[in-house]
GROMACS .gro file of C-alpha atoms in nm:
model
  367
    1MET     CA    1  -1.947   1.675   0.832
    2LYS     CA    2  -1.601   1.537   0.748
    3ARG     CA    3  -1.493   1.602   0.389
    4VAL     CA    4  -1.291   1.337   0.208
    5VAL     CA    5  -1.114   1.306  -0.126
    6ILE     CA    6  -1.052   0.959  -0.268
    7LEU     CA    7  -0.741   0.923  -0.484
    8GLY     CA    8  -0.787   0.594  -0.669
    9SER     CA    9  -1.163   0.573  -0.621
   10THR     CA   10  -1.239   0.285  -0.860
   11GLY     CA   11  -0.975   0.048  -0.721
   12SER     CA   12  -1.030  -0.201  -0.442
   13ILE     CA   13  -0.926   0.034  -0.159
   14GLY     CA   14  -1.106   0.330  -0.314
   15ARG     CA   15  -1.437   0.142  -0.340
   16GLN     CA   16  -1.408   0.019   0.019
   17ALA     CA   17  -1.317   0.370   0.138
   18LEU     CA   18  -1.636   0.497  -0.022
   19GLU     CA   19  -1.832   0.230   0.162
   20VAL     CA   20  -1.681   0.351   0.489
   21CYS     CA   21  -1.776   0.709   0.395
   22ARG     CA   22  -2.129   0.580   0.335
   23TRP     CA   23  -2.133   0.418   0.682
   24ARG     CA   24  -2.012   0.738   0.846
   25GLY     CA   25  -2.212   0.987   0.642
   26TYR     CA   26  -1.901   1.173   0.520
   27ARG     CA   27  -1.906   1.416   0.227
   28VAL     CA   28  -1.685   1.297  -0.062
   29VAL     CA   29  -1.574   1.614  -0.239
   30GLY     CA   30  -1.325   1.474  -0.491
   31LEU     CA   31  -1.263   1.154  -0.685
   32ALA     CA   32  -0.952   1.060  -0.882
   33ALA     CA   33  -0.970   0.748  -1.097
   34GLY     CA   34  -0.821   0.589  -1.407
   35LYS     CA   35  -1.009   0.426  -1.694
   36ASN     CA   36  -1.300   0.245  -1.524
   37LEU     CA   37  -1.585   0.447  -1.677
   38GLU     CA   38  -1.875   0.239  -1.543
   39THR     CA   39  -1.764   0.242  -1.178
   40LEU     CA   40  -1.657   0.606  -1.188
   41SER     CA   41  -1.990   0.709  -1.341
   42GLN     CA   42  -2.178   0.533  -1.060
   43GLN     CA   43  -1.959   0.708  -0.803
   44ILE     CA   44  -2.013   1.050  -0.961
   45ALA     CA   45  -2.390   0.995  -0.969
   46GLU     CA   46  -2.396   0.896  -0.602
   47TRP     CA   47  -2.145   1.137  -0.447
   48LYS     CA   48  -2.174   1.443  -0.674
   49PRO     CA   49  -1.811   1.547  -0.614
   50LEU     CA   50  -1.683   1.900  -0.673
   51LEU     CA   51  -1.392   1.775  -0.888
   52VAL     CA   52  -1.316   1.451  -1.071
   53ALA     CA   53  -0.991   1.331  -1.225
   54ALA     CA   54  -0.997   1.054  -1.483
   55ASP     CA   55  -0.799   0.926  -1.778
   56GLU     CA   56  -0.835   1.167  -2.071
   57SER     CA   57  -0.992   0.896  -2.286
   58LEU     CA   58  -1.300   0.910  -2.057
   59HIS     CA   59  -1.348   1.286  -2.069
   60PRO     CA   60  -1.588   1.301  -2.370
   61GLU     CA   61  -1.824   1.040  -2.220
   62LEU     CA   62  -1.807   1.192  -1.872
   63ARG     CA   63  -1.891   1.538  -2.011
   64ALA     CA   64  -2.180   1.389  -2.209
   65HIS     CA   65  -2.327   1.209  -1.907
   66PHE     CA   66  -2.256   1.480  -1.649
   67PRO     CA   67  -2.279   1.822  -1.822
   68GLY     CA   68  -2.192   2.021  -1.506
   69LEU     CA   69  -1.898   1.801  -1.406
   70LYS     CA   70  -1.566   1.973  -1.335
   71LEU     CA   71  -1.274   1.764  -1.458
   72ALA     CA   72  -0.931   1.815  -1.309
   73THR     CA   73  -0.594   1.649  -1.249
   74PRO     CA   74  -0.539   1.413  -0.954
   75GLU     CA   75  -0.322   1.685  -0.797
   76GLU     CA   76  -0.609   1.936  -0.819
   77VAL     CA   77  -0.842   1.683  -0.658
   78ALA     CA   78  -0.585   1.625  -0.383
   79ALA     CA   79  -0.570   2.002  -0.319
   80LEU     CA   80  -0.947   2.036  -0.256
   81GLU     CA   81  -1.054   2.165   0.084
   82ALA     CA   82  -1.103   1.848   0.289
   83GLU     CA   83  -0.996   1.691   0.617
   84VAL     CA   84  -0.879   1.356   0.476
   85ALA     CA   85  -0.730   1.229   0.150
   86VAL     CA   86  -0.737   0.854   0.094
   87ALA     CA   87  -0.419   0.790  -0.107
   88ALA     CA   88  -0.496   0.472  -0.299
   89ILE     CA   89  -0.356   0.530  -0.649
   90PRO     CA   90  -0.119   0.234  -0.692
   91GLY     CA   91   0.247   0.263  -0.780
   92LEU     CA   92   0.458   0.576  -0.815
   93ALA     CA   93   0.170   0.740  -1.006
   94GLY     CA   94   0.018   0.803  -0.665
   95LEU     CA   95   0.314   0.999  -0.534
   96ALA     CA   96   0.241   1.344  -0.685
   97PRO     CA   97  -0.119   1.373  -0.557
   98THR     CA   98  -0.014   1.229  -0.220
   99ARG     CA   99   0.252   1.499  -0.201
  100VAL     CA  100  -0.010   1.767  -0.275
  101ALA     CA  101  -0.237   1.625  -0.004
  102ALA     CA  102   0.055   1.660   0.238
  103GLN     CA  103   0.135   2.014   0.123
  104THR     CA  104  -0.227   2.118   0.182
  105GLY     CA  105  -0.221   1.998   0.543
  106LYS     CA  106  -0.463   1.704   0.520
  107ARG     CA  107  -0.470   1.378   0.702
  108ILE     CA  108  -0.344   1.125   0.452
  109ALA     CA  109  -0.499   0.779   0.486
  110LEU     CA  110  -0.209   0.611   0.312
  111ALA     CA  111  -0.277   0.298   0.109
  112ASN     CA  112  -0.013   0.371  -0.155
  113LYS     CA  113   0.290   0.198  -0.006
  114GLU     CA  114   0.513   0.277  -0.305
  115ALA     CA  115   0.500   0.651  -0.226
  116MET     CA  116   0.640   0.593   0.122
  117VAL     CA  117   0.893   0.335  -0.002
  118ALA     CA  118   1.029   0.563  -0.273
  119ALA     CA  119   0.999   0.902  -0.107
  120GLY     CA  120   0.947   0.849   0.268
  121PRO     CA  121   1.194   1.110   0.401
  122LEU     CA  122   1.089   1.363   0.135
  123LEU     CA  123   0.721   1.307   0.207
  124TRP     CA  124   0.777   1.351   0.581
  125GLN     CA  125   0.938   1.691   0.513
  126GLU     CA  126   0.619   1.801   0.333
  127VAL     CA  127   0.394   1.659   0.607
  128GLU     CA  128   0.583   1.828   0.889
  129ALA     CA  129   0.606   2.163   0.706
  130ALA     CA  130   0.229   2.174   0.646
  131ARG     CA  131   0.131   2.008   0.978
  132ALA     CA  132  -0.039   1.729   0.786
  133GLU     CA  133  -0.078   1.373   0.915
  134ILE     CA  134  -0.010   1.027   0.776
  135LEU     CA  135  -0.219   0.737   0.904
  136PRO     CA  136  -0.160   0.393   0.753
  137VAL     CA  137  -0.435   0.200   0.578
  138ASP     CA  138  -0.237  -0.121   0.515
  139SER     CA  139  -0.358  -0.368   0.778
  140GLU     CA  140  -0.005  -0.447   0.900
  141HIS     CA  141   0.095  -0.084   0.942
  142SER     CA  142  -0.237   0.012   1.092
  143VAL     CA  143  -0.196  -0.246   1.369
  144LEU     CA  144   0.167  -0.149   1.429
  145PHE     CA  145   0.050   0.212   1.459
  146GLN     CA  146  -0.211   0.101   1.712
  147ALA     CA  147   0.033  -0.119   1.907
  148LEU     CA  148   0.285   0.167   1.932
  149LEU     CA  149   0.032   0.414   2.074
  150GLY     CA  150   0.131   0.518   2.426
  151GLU     CA  151   0.468   0.339   2.412
  152ARG     CA  152   0.820   0.487   2.429
  153ARG     CA  153   1.030   0.440   2.112
  154GLU     CA  154   1.332   0.334   2.317
  155ASP     CA  155   1.129   0.044   2.460
  156VAL     CA  156   1.062  -0.109   2.117
  157ALA     CA  157   1.279  -0.413   2.033
  158GLU     CA  158   1.126  -0.499   1.697
  159LEU     CA  159   0.829  -0.453   1.469
  160ILE     CA  160   0.692  -0.777   1.322
  161LEU     CA  161   0.490  -0.775   1.002
  162THR     CA  162   0.289  -1.085   0.928
  163ALA     CA  163   0.247  -1.236   0.580
  164SER     CA  164  -0.025  -1.479   0.484
  165GLY     CA  165   0.224  -1.652   0.253
  166GLY     CA  166   0.005  -1.599  -0.052
  167PRO     CA  167  -0.127  -1.877  -0.278
  168PHE     CA  168   0.211  -2.057  -0.309
  169LEU     CA  169   0.315  -2.091   0.054
  170ARG     CA  170   0.355  -2.469   0.025
  171ALA     CA  171   0.275  -2.561  -0.338
  172PRO     CA  172   0.348  -2.601  -0.621
  173GLU     CA  173   0.710  -2.699  -0.564
  174ASP     CA  174   0.815  -2.559  -0.903
  175LEU     CA  175   0.710  -2.192  -0.912
  176SER     CA  176   0.832  -2.148  -1.271
  177GLN     CA  177   0.507  -2.309  -1.392
  178VAL     CA  178   0.280  -2.067  -1.206
  179THR     CA  179   0.029  -1.883  -1.427
  180PRO     CA  180  -0.117  -1.533  -1.375
  181GLU     CA  181  -0.454  -1.693  -1.296
  182MET     CA  182  -0.294  -1.901  -1.019
  183ALA     CA  183  -0.109  -1.598  -0.879
  184LEU     CA  184  -0.425  -1.387  -0.873
  185ASN     CA  185  -0.610  -1.645  -0.661
  186HIS     CA  186  -0.510  -1.517  -0.315
  187PRO     CA  187  -0.642  -1.738  -0.032
  188ARG     CA  188  -0.720  -1.459   0.215
  189TRP     CA  189  -0.744  -1.111   0.062
  190ARG     CA  190  -0.928  -0.964  -0.234
  191MET     CA  191  -0.700  -0.696  -0.381
  192GLY     CA  192  -0.596  -0.539  -0.710
  193PRO     CA  193  -0.391  -0.753  -0.954
  194LYS     CA  194  -0.053  -0.585  -0.891
  195VAL     CA  195  -0.061  -0.619  -0.513
  196THR     CA  196  -0.199  -0.974  -0.542
  197VAL     CA  197   0.098  -1.083  -0.755
  198ASP     CA  198   0.329  -0.900  -0.513
  199SER     CA  199   0.173  -1.103  -0.232
  200ALA     CA  200   0.243  -1.424  -0.423
  201THR     CA  201   0.614  -1.335  -0.464
  202LEU     CA  202   0.629  -1.193  -0.105
  203PHE     CA  203   0.765  -0.870  -0.259
  204ASN     CA  204   0.454  -0.704  -0.120
  205LYS     CA  205   0.585  -0.793   0.226
  206GLY     CA  206   0.921  -0.653   0.123
  207LEU     CA  207   0.757  -0.326   0.023
  208GLU     CA  208   0.575  -0.328   0.357
  209VAL     CA  209   0.903  -0.375   0.543
  210LEU     CA  210   1.044  -0.072   0.361
  211GLU     CA  211   0.720   0.119   0.419
  212ALA     CA  212   0.739   0.041   0.792
  213LYS     CA  213   1.100   0.162   0.802
  214GLU     CA  214   1.001   0.495   0.647
  215LEU     CA  215   0.662   0.535   0.813
  216PHE     CA  216   0.767   0.460   1.172
  217ARG     CA  217   1.132   0.565   1.123
  218PHE     CA  218   1.283   0.260   1.292
  219PRO     CA  219   1.606   0.099   1.164
  220LEU     CA  220   1.564  -0.182   0.911
  221GLU     CA  221   1.723  -0.440   1.141
  222LYS     CA  222   1.434  -0.388   1.386
  223ILE     CA  223   1.171  -0.487   1.129
  224LYS     CA  224   1.094  -0.859   1.089
  225VAL     CA  225   0.853  -1.076   0.891
  226LEU     CA  226   0.666  -1.387   1.004
  227VAL     CA  227   0.439  -1.597   0.784
  228HIS     CA  228   0.097  -1.633   0.944
  229PRO     CA  229  -0.132  -1.831   0.710
  230GLN     CA  230  -0.454  -1.748   0.899
  231ALA     CA  231  -0.389  -1.374   0.834
  232TYR     CA  232  -0.568  -1.280   1.155
  233VAL     CA  233  -0.277  -1.132   1.350
  234HIS     CA  234  -0.173  -0.843   1.127
  235GLY     CA  235   0.134  -0.731   1.317
  236LEU     CA  236   0.317  -0.741   1.648
  237VAL     CA  237   0.546  -0.513   1.844
  238ARG     CA  238   0.803  -0.681   2.070
  239PHE     CA  239   0.936  -0.466   2.353
  240VAL     CA  240   1.277  -0.481   2.521
  241ASP     CA  241   1.128  -0.650   2.829
  242GLY     CA  242   0.999  -0.939   2.614
  243ASN     CA  243   0.634  -0.838   2.612
  244LEU     CA  244   0.451  -0.846   2.279
  245LYS     CA  245   0.153  -0.642   2.166
  246ALA     CA  246  -0.045  -0.777   1.871
  247ALA     CA  247  -0.350  -0.651   1.692
  248LEU     CA  248  -0.592  -0.904   1.548
  249GLY     CA  249  -0.883  -0.873   1.314
  250PRO     CA  250  -1.064  -1.009   1.009
  251THR     CA  251  -0.919  -0.979   0.660
  252ASP     CA  252  -1.138  -0.686   0.570
  253MET     CA  253  -0.972  -0.361   0.469
  254ARG     CA  254  -1.275  -0.154   0.567
  255LEU     CA  255  -1.173  -0.203   0.930
  256PHE     CA  256  -0.837  -0.033   0.875
  257ILE     CA  257  -0.966   0.229   0.632
  258GLN     CA  258  -1.223   0.339   0.886
  259TYR     CA  259  -0.964   0.361   1.164
  260ALA     CA  260  -0.748   0.590   0.947
  261LEU     CA  261  -1.051   0.809   0.874
  262THR     CA  262  -1.193   0.826   1.228
  263TYR     CA  263  -0.879   0.811   1.451
  264PRO     CA  264  -0.871   0.859   1.748
  265GLU     CA  265  -1.239   0.764   1.749
  266ARG     CA  266  -1.334   0.397   1.716
  267ALA     CA  267  -1.670   0.398   1.544
  268GLU     CA  268  -1.890   0.088   1.532
  269THR     CA  269  -1.896  -0.122   1.215
  270PRO     CA  270  -2.086  -0.431   1.091
  271LEU     CA  271  -1.756  -0.623   1.139
  272LYS     CA  272  -1.735  -0.605   1.519
  273ASP     CA  273  -1.876  -0.952   1.596
  274LEU     CA  274  -1.680  -1.168   1.348
  275PRO     CA  275  -1.549  -1.493   1.508
  276LEU     CA  276  -1.186  -1.565   1.607
  277PRO     CA  277  -1.004  -1.851   1.427
  278GLY     CA  278  -0.921  -2.156   1.641
  279VAL     CA  279  -0.558  -2.194   1.529
  280LEU     CA  280  -0.288  -1.930   1.480
  281GLU     CA  281   0.043  -2.038   1.318
  282PHE     CA  282   0.366  -1.837   1.280
  283LEU     CA  283   0.646  -1.949   1.046
  284GLU     CA  284   0.977  -1.805   0.932
  285PRO     CA  285   0.964  -1.693   0.565
  286ASP     CA  286   1.148  -1.914   0.313
  287LEU     CA  287   1.380  -1.669   0.139
  288ASN     CA  288   1.503  -1.934  -0.108
  289ARG     CA  289   1.148  -1.993  -0.230
  290PHE     CA  290   1.060  -1.622  -0.218
  291PRO     CA  291   1.383  -1.431  -0.296
  292ALA     CA  292   1.198  -1.106  -0.373
  293LEU     CA  293   1.168  -1.045   0.003
  294LYS     CA  294   1.547  -1.072   0.033
  295VAL     CA  295   1.591  -0.820  -0.252
  296ALA     CA  296   1.367  -0.572  -0.069
  297TYR     CA  297   1.575  -0.600   0.249
  298GLU     CA  298   1.892  -0.548   0.043
  299ALA     CA  299   1.742  -0.233  -0.113
  300GLY     CA  300   1.657  -0.107   0.234
  301LYS     CA  301   2.015  -0.163   0.350
  302ARG     CA  302   2.156   0.030   0.053
  303GLY     CA  303   1.927   0.329   0.111
  304GLY     CA  304   1.934   0.636  -0.115
  305VAL     CA  305   1.750   0.566  -0.437
  306ALA     CA  306   1.774   0.185  -0.421
  307GLN     CA  307   1.417   0.154  -0.286
  308VAL     CA  308   1.292   0.370  -0.574
  309ALA     CA  309   1.463   0.142  -0.824
  310VAL     CA  310   1.326  -0.190  -0.699
  311SER     CA  311   0.976  -0.048  -0.656
  312ALA     CA  312   0.974   0.078  -1.017
  313ALA     CA  313   1.129  -0.244  -1.150
  314ASP     CA  314   0.861  -0.447  -0.976
  315GLU     CA  315   0.583  -0.259  -1.155
  316VAL     CA  316   0.743  -0.347  -1.491
  317ALA     CA  317   0.812  -0.709  -1.396
  318VAL     CA  318   0.461  -0.775  -1.261
  319GLU     CA  319   0.304  -0.621  -1.570
  320ALA     CA  320   0.519  -0.846  -1.791
  321PHE     CA  321   0.419  -1.154  -1.589
  322LEU     CA  322   0.049  -1.071  -1.605
  323ALA     CA  323   0.083  -1.023  -1.982
  324GLY     CA  324   0.240  -1.369  -2.009
  325ARG     CA  325   0.578  -1.242  -2.130
  326ILE     CA  326   0.788  -1.376  -1.841
  327PRO     CA  327   0.758  -1.665  -1.594
  328PHE     CA  328   0.672  -1.600  -1.229
  329THR     CA  329   1.027  -1.678  -1.116
  330ARG     CA  330   1.172  -1.407  -1.341
  331ILE     CA  331   1.015  -1.133  -1.126
  332PRO     CA  332   1.268  -1.155  -0.838
  333GLU     CA  333   1.550  -1.205  -1.090
  334ILE     CA  334   1.462  -0.874  -1.256
  335LEU     CA  335   1.446  -0.698  -0.920
  336ALA     CA  336   1.790  -0.830  -0.824
  337ARG     CA  337   1.944  -0.731  -1.160
  338VAL     CA  338   1.804  -0.378  -1.142
  339LEU     CA  339   1.913  -0.336  -0.780
  340GLU     CA  340   2.265  -0.452  -0.866
  341ALA     CA  341   2.293  -0.188  -1.140
  342THR     CA  342   2.130   0.097  -0.943
  343PRO     CA  343   2.357   0.403  -0.913
  344SER     CA  344   2.453   0.519  -0.565
  345LEU     CA  345   2.279   0.856  -0.534
  346PRO     CA  346   2.125   1.051  -0.244
  347LEU     CA  347   1.745   1.064  -0.229
  348THR     CA  348   1.618   1.393  -0.373
  349TRP     CA  349   1.299   1.465  -0.568
  350GLU     CA  350   1.510   1.507  -0.885
  351ASN     CA  351   1.705   1.183  -0.835
  352LEU     CA  352   1.387   0.996  -0.743
  353PHE     CA  353   1.215   1.060  -1.075
  354ALA     CA  354   1.536   1.011  -1.276
  355VAL     CA  355   1.608   0.674  -1.113
  356ASP     CA  356   1.244   0.569  -1.143
  357ALA     CA  357   1.259   0.625  -1.521
  358TRP     CA  358   1.598   0.455  -1.548
  359ALA     CA  359   1.486   0.151  -1.344
  360ARG     CA  360   1.178   0.101  -1.562
  361GLU     CA  361   1.391   0.094  -1.878
  362GLU     CA  362   1.648  -0.132  -1.712
  363ALA     CA  363   1.372  -0.372  -1.602
  364LYS     CA  364   1.228  -0.381  -1.955
  365ARG     CA  365   1.561  -0.514  -2.080
  366TRP     CA  366   1.501  -0.829  -1.878
  367ALA     CA  367   1.121  -0.850  -1.898
   0.00000   0.00000   0.00000
């Protein structure tokens, strides 16, 4: 029986990963969560994990409800003996346990794009040293991974990530009046609040561009974005002879989570007979309306710690927007200001954490 640890078990990806484990009959040996006591308690009761990580404020209640429960850090959960770790703790908080999962030779089903954006080359060193694996969970990267299987790298002309366009693709004209409630109403996907706001600014697509650069190790200029409102084609690979390979599927993350867990096997799911949409549109992204995507590309061009800085600044800016402290249009402005001030340093573990802390403080000046 395959053993799995879920890092970020009470979030959207974590809950869906557990559903896939239920489908497949996998043993979930470790859970790492934050402050969602009710959901975590239900998960502990069902899965009876060997170790659980949770916010310290929950420890008294968890000990009272589950007297034999072993509490640990997310890194200790990540180190448990298991074949797969689902890395779904959002933001840079997910980097340390993802690194431990790599060091302990697991397959990492990677849903935490910020870890790859900030530390891609460093994470690959850990993966290769421990003979671990990284398989993408993001729908776009999962289909690129699938489209690249069996192909020669030198035959690839470009990787194309599709974006649904989010809730503000065409309206309202004035994005400065957008509220958090409007931004959280995504037309296609049901996700956590941070990634949903990132989808509305298109910075999520920018992070995915940077993630694709680090994950597949292709140059930035070979990675493109097209807006595809139906969100059915998740990505395309164009080859040097003009042929394109695309992967299509419903907007249901369980499809991609299961592929990362079962690869190279394709196990049956209840999703296999969903209908195809009748119309598929592809549009160029409007970088004037969504400048955050342009900032992400600029960070990718600069390299070094620039990707760390914009990723950290985005966490601060989105939090400020959701709290009602800044307008929607201030988010890309903050990213651009932080990127402009980012020091030119090589990417090392030490510089990564120093720049992350600096960028958060710098972003707070404008948020």
